[in-house]
Short mmCIF file of C-alpha atoms and ligand atoms in Angstrom, two decimals:
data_model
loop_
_atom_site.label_atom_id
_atom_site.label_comp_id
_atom_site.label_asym_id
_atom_site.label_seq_id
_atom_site.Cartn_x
_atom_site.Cartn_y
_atom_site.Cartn_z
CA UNK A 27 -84.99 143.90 31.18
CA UNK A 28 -82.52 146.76 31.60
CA UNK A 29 -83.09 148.72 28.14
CA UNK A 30 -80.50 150.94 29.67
CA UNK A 31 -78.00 148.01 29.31
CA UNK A 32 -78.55 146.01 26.40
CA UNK A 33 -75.54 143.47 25.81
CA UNK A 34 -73.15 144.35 22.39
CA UNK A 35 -74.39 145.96 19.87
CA UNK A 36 -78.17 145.90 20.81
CA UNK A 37 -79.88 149.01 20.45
CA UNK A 38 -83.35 150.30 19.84
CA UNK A 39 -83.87 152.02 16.19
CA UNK A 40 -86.37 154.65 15.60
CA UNK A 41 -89.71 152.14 14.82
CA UNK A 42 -88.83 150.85 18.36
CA UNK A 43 -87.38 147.80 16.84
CA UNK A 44 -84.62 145.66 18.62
CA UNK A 45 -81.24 146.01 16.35
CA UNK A 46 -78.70 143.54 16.82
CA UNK A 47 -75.32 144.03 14.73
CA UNK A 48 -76.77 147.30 12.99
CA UNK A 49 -79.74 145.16 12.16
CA UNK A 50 -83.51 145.27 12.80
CA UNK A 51 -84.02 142.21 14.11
CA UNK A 52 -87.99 142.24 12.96
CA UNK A 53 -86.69 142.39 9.27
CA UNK A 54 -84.38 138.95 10.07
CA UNK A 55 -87.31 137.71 11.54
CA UNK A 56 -88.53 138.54 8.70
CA UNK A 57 -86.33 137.31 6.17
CA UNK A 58 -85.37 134.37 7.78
CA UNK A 59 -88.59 133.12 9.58
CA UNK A 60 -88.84 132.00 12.86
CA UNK A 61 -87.45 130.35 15.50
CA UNK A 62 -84.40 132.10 14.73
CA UNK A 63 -81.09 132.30 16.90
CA UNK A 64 -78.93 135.44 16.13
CA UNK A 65 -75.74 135.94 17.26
CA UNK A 66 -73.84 139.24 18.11
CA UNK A 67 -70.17 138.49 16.40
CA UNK A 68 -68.50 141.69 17.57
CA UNK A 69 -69.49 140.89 21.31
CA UNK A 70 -68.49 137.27 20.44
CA UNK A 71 -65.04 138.50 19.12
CA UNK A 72 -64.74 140.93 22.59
CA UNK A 73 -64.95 138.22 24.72
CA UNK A 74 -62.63 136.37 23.96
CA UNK A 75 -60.21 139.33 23.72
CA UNK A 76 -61.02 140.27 27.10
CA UNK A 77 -59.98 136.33 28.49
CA UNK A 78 -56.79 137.04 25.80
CA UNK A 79 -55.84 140.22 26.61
CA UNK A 80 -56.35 139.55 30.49
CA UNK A 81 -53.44 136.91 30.26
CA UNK A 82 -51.68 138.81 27.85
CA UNK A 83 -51.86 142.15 30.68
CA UNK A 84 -50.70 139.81 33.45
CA UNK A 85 -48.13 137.77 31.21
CA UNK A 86 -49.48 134.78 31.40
CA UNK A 87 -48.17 131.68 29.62
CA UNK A 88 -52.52 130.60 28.78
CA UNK A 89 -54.42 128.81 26.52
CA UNK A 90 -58.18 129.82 25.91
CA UNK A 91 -60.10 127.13 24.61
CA UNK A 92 -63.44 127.80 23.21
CA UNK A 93 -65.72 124.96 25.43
CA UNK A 94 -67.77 123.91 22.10
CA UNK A 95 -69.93 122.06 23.72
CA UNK A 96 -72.10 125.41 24.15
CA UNK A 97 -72.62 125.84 20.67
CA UNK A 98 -71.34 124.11 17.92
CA UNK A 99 -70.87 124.56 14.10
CA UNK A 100 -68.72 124.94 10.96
CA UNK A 101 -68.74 128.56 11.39
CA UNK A 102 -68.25 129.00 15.13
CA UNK A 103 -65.58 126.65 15.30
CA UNK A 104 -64.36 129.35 12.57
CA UNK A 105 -64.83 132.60 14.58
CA UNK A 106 -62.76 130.73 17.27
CA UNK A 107 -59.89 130.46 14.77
CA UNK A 108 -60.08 133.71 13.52
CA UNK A 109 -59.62 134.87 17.25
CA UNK A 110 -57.20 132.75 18.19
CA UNK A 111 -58.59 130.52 20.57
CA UNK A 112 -58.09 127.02 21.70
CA UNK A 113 -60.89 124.46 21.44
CA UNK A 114 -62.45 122.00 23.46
CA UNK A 115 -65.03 118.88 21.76
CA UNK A 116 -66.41 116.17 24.05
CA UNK A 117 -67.37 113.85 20.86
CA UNK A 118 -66.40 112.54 17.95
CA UNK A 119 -69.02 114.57 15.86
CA UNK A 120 -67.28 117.79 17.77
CA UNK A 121 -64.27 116.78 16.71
CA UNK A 122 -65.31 116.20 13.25
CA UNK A 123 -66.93 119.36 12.74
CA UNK A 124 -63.43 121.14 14.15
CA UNK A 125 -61.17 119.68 11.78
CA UNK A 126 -64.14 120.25 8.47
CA UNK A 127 -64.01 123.55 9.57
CA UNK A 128 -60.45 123.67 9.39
CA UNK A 129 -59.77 124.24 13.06
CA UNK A 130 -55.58 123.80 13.93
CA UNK A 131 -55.63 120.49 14.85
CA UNK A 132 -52.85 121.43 17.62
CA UNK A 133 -55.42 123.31 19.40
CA UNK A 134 -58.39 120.96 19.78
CA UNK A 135 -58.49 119.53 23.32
CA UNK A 136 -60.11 116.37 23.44
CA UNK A 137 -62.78 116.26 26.80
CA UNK A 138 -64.75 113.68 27.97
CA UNK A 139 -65.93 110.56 30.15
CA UNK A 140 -66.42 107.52 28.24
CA UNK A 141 -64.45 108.57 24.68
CA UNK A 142 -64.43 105.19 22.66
CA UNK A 143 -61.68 103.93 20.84
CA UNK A 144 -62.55 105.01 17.56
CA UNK A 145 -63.04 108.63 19.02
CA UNK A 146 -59.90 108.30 20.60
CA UNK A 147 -58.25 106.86 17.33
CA UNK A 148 -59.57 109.91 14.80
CA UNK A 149 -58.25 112.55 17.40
CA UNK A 150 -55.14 110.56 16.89
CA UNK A 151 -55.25 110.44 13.52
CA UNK A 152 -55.73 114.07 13.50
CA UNK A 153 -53.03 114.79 15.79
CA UNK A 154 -54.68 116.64 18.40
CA UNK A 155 -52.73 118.76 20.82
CA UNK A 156 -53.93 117.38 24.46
CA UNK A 157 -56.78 114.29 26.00
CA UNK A 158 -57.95 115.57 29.35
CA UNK A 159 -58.68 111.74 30.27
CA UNK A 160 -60.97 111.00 32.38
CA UNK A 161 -60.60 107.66 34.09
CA UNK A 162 -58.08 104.57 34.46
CA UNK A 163 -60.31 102.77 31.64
CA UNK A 164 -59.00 105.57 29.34
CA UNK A 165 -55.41 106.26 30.48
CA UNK A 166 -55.07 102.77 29.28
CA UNK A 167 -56.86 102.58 26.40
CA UNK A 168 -55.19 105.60 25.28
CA UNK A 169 -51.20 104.28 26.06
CA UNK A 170 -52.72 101.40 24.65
CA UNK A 171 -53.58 103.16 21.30
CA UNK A 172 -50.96 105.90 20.59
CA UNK A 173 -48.72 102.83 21.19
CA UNK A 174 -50.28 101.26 18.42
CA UNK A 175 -49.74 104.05 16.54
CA UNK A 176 -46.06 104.80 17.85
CA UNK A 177 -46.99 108.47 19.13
CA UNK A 178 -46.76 110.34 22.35
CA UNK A 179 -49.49 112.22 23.47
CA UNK A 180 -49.91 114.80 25.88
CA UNK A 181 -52.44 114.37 28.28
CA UNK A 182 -53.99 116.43 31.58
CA UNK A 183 -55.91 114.58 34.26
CA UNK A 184 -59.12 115.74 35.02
CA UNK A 185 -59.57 115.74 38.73
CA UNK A 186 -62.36 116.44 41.31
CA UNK A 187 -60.83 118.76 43.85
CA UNK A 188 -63.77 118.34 46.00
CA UNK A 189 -65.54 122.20 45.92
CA UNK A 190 -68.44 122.23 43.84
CA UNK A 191 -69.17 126.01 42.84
CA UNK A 192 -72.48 127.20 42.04
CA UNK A 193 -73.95 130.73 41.52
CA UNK A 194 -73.59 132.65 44.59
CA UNK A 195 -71.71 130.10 46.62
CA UNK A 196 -69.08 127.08 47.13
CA UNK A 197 -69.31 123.96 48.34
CA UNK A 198 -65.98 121.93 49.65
CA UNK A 199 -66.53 118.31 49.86
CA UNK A 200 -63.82 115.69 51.03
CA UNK A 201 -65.09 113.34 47.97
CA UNK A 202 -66.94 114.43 45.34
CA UNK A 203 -69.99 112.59 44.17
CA UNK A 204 -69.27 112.90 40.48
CA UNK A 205 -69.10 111.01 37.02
CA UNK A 206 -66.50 113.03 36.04
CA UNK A 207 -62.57 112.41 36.45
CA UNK A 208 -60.07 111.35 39.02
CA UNK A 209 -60.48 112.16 42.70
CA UNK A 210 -57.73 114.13 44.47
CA UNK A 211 -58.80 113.77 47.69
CA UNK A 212 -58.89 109.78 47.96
CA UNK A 213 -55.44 108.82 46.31
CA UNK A 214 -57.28 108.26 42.94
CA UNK A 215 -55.54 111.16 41.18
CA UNK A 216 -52.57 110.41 42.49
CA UNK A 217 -52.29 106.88 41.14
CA UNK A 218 -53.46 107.72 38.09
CA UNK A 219 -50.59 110.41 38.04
CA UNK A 220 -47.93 107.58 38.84
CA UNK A 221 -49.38 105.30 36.41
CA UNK A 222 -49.41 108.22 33.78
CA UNK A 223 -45.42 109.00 34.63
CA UNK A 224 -44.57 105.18 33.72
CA UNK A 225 -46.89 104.83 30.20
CA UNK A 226 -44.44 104.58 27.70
CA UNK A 227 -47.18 107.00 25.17
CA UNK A 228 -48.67 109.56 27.05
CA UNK A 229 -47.08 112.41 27.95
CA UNK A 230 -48.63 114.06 31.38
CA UNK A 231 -48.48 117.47 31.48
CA UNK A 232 -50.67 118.97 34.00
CA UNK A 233 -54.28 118.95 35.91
CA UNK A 234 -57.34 119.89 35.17
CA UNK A 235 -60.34 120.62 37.14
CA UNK A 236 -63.74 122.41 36.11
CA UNK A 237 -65.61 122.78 39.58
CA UNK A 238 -69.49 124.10 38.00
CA UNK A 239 -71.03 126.33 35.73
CA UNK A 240 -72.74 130.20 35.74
CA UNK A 241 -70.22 131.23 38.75
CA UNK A 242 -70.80 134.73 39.38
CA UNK A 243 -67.57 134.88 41.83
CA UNK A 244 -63.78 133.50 42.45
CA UNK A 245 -63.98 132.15 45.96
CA UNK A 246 -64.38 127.83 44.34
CA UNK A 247 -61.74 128.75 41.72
CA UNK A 248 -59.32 129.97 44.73
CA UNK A 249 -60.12 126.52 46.43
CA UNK A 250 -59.48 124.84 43.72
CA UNK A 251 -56.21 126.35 42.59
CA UNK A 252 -55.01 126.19 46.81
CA UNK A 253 -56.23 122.20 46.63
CA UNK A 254 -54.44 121.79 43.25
CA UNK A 255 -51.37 123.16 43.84
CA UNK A 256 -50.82 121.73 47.55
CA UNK A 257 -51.08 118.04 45.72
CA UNK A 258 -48.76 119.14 42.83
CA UNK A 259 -46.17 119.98 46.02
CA UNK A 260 -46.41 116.95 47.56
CA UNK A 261 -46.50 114.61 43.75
CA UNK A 262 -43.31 116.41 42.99
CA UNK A 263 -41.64 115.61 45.92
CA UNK A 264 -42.61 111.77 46.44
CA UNK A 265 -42.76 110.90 42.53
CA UNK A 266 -41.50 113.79 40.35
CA UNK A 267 -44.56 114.85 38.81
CA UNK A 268 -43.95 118.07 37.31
CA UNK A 269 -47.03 120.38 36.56
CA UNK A 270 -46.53 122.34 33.14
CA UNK A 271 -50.42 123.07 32.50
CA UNK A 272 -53.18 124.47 35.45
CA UNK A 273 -56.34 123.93 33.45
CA UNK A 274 -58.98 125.20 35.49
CA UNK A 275 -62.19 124.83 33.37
CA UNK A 276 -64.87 126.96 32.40
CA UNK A 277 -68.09 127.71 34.23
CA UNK A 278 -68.08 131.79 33.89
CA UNK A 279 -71.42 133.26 34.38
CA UNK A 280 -73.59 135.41 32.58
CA UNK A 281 -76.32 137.29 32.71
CA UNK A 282 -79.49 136.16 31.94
CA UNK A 283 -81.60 137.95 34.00
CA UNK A 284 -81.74 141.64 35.98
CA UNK A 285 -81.25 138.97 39.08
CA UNK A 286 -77.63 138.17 37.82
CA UNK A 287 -74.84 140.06 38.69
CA UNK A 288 -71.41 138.10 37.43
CA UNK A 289 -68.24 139.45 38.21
CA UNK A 290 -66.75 140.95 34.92
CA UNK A 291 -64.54 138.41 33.39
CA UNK A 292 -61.14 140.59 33.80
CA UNK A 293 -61.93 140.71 37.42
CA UNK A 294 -62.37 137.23 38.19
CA UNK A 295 -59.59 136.09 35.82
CA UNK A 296 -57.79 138.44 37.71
CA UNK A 297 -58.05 136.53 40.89
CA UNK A 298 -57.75 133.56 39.52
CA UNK A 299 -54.31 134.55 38.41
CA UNK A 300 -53.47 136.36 41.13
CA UNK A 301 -53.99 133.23 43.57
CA UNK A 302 -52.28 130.88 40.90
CA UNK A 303 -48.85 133.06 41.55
CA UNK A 304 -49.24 133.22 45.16
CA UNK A 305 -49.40 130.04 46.21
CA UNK A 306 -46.73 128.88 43.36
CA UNK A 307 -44.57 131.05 44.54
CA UNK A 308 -45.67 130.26 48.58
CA UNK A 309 -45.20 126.74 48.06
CA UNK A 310 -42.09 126.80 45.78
CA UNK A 311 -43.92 125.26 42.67
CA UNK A 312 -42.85 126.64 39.46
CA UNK A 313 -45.46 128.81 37.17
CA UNK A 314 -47.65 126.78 35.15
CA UNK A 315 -49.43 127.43 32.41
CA UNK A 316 -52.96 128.50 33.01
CA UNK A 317 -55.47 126.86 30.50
CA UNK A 318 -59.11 128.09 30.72
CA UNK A 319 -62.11 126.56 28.93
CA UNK A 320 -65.51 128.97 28.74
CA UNK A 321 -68.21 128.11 27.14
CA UNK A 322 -71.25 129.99 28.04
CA UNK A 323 -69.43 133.52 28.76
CA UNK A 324 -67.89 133.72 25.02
CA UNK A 325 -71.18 133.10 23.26
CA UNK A 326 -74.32 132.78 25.87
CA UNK A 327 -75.82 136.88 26.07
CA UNK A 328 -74.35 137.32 22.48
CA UNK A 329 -77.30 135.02 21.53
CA UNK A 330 -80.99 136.22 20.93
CA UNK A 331 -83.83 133.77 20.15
CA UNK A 332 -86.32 135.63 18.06
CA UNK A 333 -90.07 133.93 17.66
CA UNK A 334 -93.52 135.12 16.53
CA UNK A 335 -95.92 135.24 19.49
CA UNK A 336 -99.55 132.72 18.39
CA UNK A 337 -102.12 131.86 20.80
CA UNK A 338 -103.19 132.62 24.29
CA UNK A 339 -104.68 130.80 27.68
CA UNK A 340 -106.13 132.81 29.96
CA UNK A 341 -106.64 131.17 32.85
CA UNK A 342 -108.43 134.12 35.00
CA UNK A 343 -107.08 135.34 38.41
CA UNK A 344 -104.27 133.19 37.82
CA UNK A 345 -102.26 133.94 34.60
CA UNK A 346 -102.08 134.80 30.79
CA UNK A 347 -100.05 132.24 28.80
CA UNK A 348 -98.60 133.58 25.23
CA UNK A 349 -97.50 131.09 23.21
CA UNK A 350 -94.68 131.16 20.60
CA UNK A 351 -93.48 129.37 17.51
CA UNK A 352 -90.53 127.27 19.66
CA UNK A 353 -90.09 126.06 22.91
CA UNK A 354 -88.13 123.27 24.38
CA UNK A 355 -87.77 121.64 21.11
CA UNK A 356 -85.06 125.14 20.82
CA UNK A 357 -84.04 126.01 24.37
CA UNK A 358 -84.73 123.32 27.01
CA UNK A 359 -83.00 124.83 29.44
CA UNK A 360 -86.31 126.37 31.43
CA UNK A 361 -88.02 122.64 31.48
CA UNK A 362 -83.69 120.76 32.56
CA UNK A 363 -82.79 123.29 34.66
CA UNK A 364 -85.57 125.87 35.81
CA UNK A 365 -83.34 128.25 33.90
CA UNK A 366 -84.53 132.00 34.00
CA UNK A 367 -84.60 134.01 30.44
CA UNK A 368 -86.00 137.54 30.26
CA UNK A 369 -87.18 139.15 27.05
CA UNK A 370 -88.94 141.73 25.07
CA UNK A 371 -91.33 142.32 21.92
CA UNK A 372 -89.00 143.11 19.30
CA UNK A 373 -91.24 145.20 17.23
CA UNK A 374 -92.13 147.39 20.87
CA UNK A 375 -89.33 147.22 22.53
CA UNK A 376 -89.78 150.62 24.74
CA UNK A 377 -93.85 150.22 24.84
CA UNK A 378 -94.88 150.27 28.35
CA UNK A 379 -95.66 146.89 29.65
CA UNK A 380 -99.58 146.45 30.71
CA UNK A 381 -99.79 143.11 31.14
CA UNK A 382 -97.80 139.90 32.32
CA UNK A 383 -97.55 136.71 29.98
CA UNK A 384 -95.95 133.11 30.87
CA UNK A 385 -94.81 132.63 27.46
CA UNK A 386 -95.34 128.67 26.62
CA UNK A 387 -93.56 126.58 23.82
CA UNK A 388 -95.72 124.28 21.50
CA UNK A 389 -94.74 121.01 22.80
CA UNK A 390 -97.03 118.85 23.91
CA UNK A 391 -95.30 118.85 27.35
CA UNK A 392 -97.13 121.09 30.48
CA UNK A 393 -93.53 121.63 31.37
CA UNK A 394 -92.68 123.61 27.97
CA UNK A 395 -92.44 126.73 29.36
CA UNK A 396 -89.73 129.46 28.65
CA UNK A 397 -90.28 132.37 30.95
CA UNK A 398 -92.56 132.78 33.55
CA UNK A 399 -94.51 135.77 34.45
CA UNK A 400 -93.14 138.96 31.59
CA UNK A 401 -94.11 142.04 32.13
CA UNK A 402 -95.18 143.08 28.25
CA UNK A 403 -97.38 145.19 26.23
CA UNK A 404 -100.73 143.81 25.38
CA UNK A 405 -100.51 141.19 22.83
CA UNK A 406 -103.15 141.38 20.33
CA UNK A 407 -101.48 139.74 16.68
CA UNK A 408 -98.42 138.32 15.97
CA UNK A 409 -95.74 139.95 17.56
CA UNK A 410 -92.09 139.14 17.56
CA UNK A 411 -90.65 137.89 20.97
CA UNK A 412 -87.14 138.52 21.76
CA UNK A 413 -85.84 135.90 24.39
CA UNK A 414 -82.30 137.34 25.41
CA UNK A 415 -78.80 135.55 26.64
CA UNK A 416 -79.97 132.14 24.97
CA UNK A 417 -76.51 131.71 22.95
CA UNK A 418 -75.18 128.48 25.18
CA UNK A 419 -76.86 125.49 25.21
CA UNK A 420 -79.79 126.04 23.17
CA UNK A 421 -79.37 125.07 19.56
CA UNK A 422 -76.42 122.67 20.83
CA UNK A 423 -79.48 121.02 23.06
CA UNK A 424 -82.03 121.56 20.26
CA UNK A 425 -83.83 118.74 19.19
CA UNK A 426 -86.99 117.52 16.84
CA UNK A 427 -89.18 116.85 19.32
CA UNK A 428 -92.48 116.49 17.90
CA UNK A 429 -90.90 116.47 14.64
CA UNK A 430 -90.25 120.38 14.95
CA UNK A 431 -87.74 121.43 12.54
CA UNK A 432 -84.78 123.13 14.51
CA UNK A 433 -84.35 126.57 13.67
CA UNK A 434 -81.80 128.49 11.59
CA UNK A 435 -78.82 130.26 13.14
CA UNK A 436 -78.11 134.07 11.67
CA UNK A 437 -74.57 135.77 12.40
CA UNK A 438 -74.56 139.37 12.17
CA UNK A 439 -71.73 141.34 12.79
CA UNK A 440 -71.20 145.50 10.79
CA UNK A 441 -74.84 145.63 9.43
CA UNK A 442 -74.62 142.05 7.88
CA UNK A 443 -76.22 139.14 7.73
CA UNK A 444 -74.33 135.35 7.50
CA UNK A 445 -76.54 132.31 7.78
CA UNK A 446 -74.71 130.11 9.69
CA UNK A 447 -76.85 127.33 10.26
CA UNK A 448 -80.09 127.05 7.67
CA UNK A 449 -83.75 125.65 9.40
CA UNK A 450 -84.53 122.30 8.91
CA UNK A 451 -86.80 121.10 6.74
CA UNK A 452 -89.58 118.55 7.09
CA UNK A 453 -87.67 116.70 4.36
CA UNK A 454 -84.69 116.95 6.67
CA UNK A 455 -86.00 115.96 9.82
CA UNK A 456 -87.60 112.28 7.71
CA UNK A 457 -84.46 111.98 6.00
CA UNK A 458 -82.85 108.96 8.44
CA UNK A 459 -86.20 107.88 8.10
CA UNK A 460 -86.77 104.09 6.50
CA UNK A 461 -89.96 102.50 5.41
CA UNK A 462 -91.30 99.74 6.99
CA UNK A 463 -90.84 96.66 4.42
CA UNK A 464 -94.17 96.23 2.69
CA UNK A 465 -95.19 91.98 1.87
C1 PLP B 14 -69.08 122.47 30.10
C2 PLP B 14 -67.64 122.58 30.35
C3 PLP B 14 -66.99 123.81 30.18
C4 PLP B 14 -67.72 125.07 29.83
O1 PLP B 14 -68.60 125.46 30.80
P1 PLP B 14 -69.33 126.88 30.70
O2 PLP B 14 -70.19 126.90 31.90
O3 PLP B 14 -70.12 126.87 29.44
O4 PLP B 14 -68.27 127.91 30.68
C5 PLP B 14 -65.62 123.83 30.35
N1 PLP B 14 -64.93 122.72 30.69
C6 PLP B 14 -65.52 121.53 30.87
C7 PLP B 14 -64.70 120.36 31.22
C8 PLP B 14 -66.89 121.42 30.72
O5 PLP B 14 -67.48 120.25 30.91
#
């Protein structure tokens, strides 16, 4: 790790403690045990002013949704509001949370590939501002239902332009292998469009298409937008179809490692925005609106998982493993996705690093591993270990395996500290728990 560019507000105090937020992060550890996730707000709360302020700077009719699905709670779903922000759930329980938390109902776009009809009914109910449906199954269910309930819904498609984007490159594929919405290149899309037009209860307003995640540059959002907006020429010109919303997903990258080098998010919105006008105005489509949906970028390095280091393995001439008080059971992204974290000892942050650990979880699965091969100090006691950029997709993933209690989420933000998600308890993680009948 770069201790030259920490993300936020991470410094390095005096006792060559990590700070995060103005706060030791050994004295959280501290006072709120461990596993714990804590979250930078203030770079939280700059990142989505930079997508804001971006569309703002280029006057852009936009909508930002917060993709939820990255980390969800009462009090994120309240930071969101705070900053203005759209939202995206996939689920009922996402949904749920939203609206307890008091999230503007007229915001919450509902995502998803198999919603059921009483998820589709509560979003209803709760008069949600857009469905990005998915499939024919849905489009009908959903006419189907908002007649029912004499209301008009608006609605995007999703659609698989056929590029898949990964990290460092692009794919284009005439037909996309994918569970996920309409295809544009096979005449799926299109029908679906038509049949949309002709519902009686759903209101199409534009496309949607998310083409990966942890993109690092704009070349698959370029294809997608050129792919997009060639069908929306010809759809308007055999059938009317009249595209009001460009919703072109999330899948910013981040840095998780010294290895990753994302484009800065002004930079690639900028090109993304910059391509949107072109071929509009190139093809003699009017300016849509240009919804985005990140997930990981808003809150993924503005997340720091801190545990206390236990045993060790040496297994000589071929490594050191250092164990720690987590593991999949909090981030099983290393064991999914051969996902690379780096990290540091919190308590000797600038100590020069002697030796090399492969820090293990304490799961009783070989493949619980979180980082292979970390340069650290020599680790003698408890120490604490500071796993960096794990703020998407780990406590949303979490789970008891093994009957590990998930751990508690800390906000800080101005040299305080909110608990925004308390550890579980034993009692907790028994309580859906029934006896077995006894004679
Ligand atoms: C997961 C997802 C996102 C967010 O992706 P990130 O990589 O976290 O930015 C956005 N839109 C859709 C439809 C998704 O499925």
């Amino acid at each position: 790790m770069n201790l030259t560019k920490l993300p936020g507000t991470m410094t390095i105090n005096t006792e060559d403690h990590l700070t995060i937020g103005g706060i030791d992060t050994v004295l959280l550890a501290d006072k709120y045990q461990t596993p714990l996730f804590v979250y930078d707000i203030a770079l939280i709360r700059e990142r989505c002013r930079e997508f804001k302020e971006t569309f703002e700077r280029k006057q852009i009719n936009a909508q930002v949704a917060y993709a939820s699905k990255a980390f969800s709670c009462l009090a994120i779903y309240q930071l969101m509001a705070q900053e203005g922000m759209s939202l995206d759930v996939v689920s009922g329980g996402e949904l749920y949370t939203a609206i307890q938390a008091g999230f503007p109902s007229e915001k919450i776009h509902f995502h998803g590939n198999n919603k059921t009809m009483t998820e589709i009914n509560a979003a209803l109910d709760y008069q949600i501002g857009c469905f990005v449906v998915d499939n024919f199954n849905e489009l009908n269910l959903l006419n189907q239902l908002a007649s029912k309930k004499e209301v008009i819904v608006k609605i995007l498609l999703r659609v698989t332009p056929g590029v898949e984007a990964h990290t460092h490159n692009y794919i284009s594929t005439g037909q996309e292998d994918s569970k996920f919405g309409f295809d544009l290149m096979n005449g799926q899309a299109e029908q679906a469009a038509i049949q949309a037009i002709e519902m009686s209860n759903v209101d199409l307003i534009g496309l949607h298409s998310h083409i990966g995640s942890q993109i690092f540059e704009s070349d698959g959002f370029l294809m997608a937008i050129d792919k997009l907006l060639s069908k929306t020429i010809d759809w308007q010109n055999t059938f009317g179809f009249k595209l009001s919303v460009l919703n072109l997903g999330g899948g910013f990258g981040i840095r998780y490692t010294e290895e990753d080098q994302p484009l800065a998010i002004p930079e690639l919105m900028e090109s993304i925005i910059d391509e949107v006008i072109l071929k509009t105005t190139e093809l003699g489509v009017e300016m849509p609106e240009i919804w985005l949906e990140p997930g990981r970028s808003l809150v993924g390095d503005a997340g720091t998982t801190l545990y206390e280091t236990g045993s060790q393995k040496e297994v000589p001439n071929v490594r050191n493993y250092l164990a720690v008080d987590g593991g999949m059971s909090d981030n099983i992204r290393p064991a999914l996705y051969d996902a690379k974290y780096t990290g540091v000892l919190a308590n000797r942050v600038t100590e020069q690093p002697t030796e090399t650990y492969s820090i293990a979880g304490k799961c009783c699965e070989s493949g619980d591993m979180l980082i292979w091969d970390l340069p650290l100090p020599k680790v003698q006691e408890a120490n604490i270990l500071a796993v960096f950029s794990t703020g998407a997709y780990g406590y949303s993933m979490a789970s008891n395996y093994n009957r590990i209690p998930r751990p508690a989420v800390v906000f800080v933000e101005n040299s305080t500290d909110f608990l925004a998600i308390r550890r579980e308890t034993y009692v907790d993680v028994m309580q859906l728990d029934i006896p077995f009948p006894t004679e």
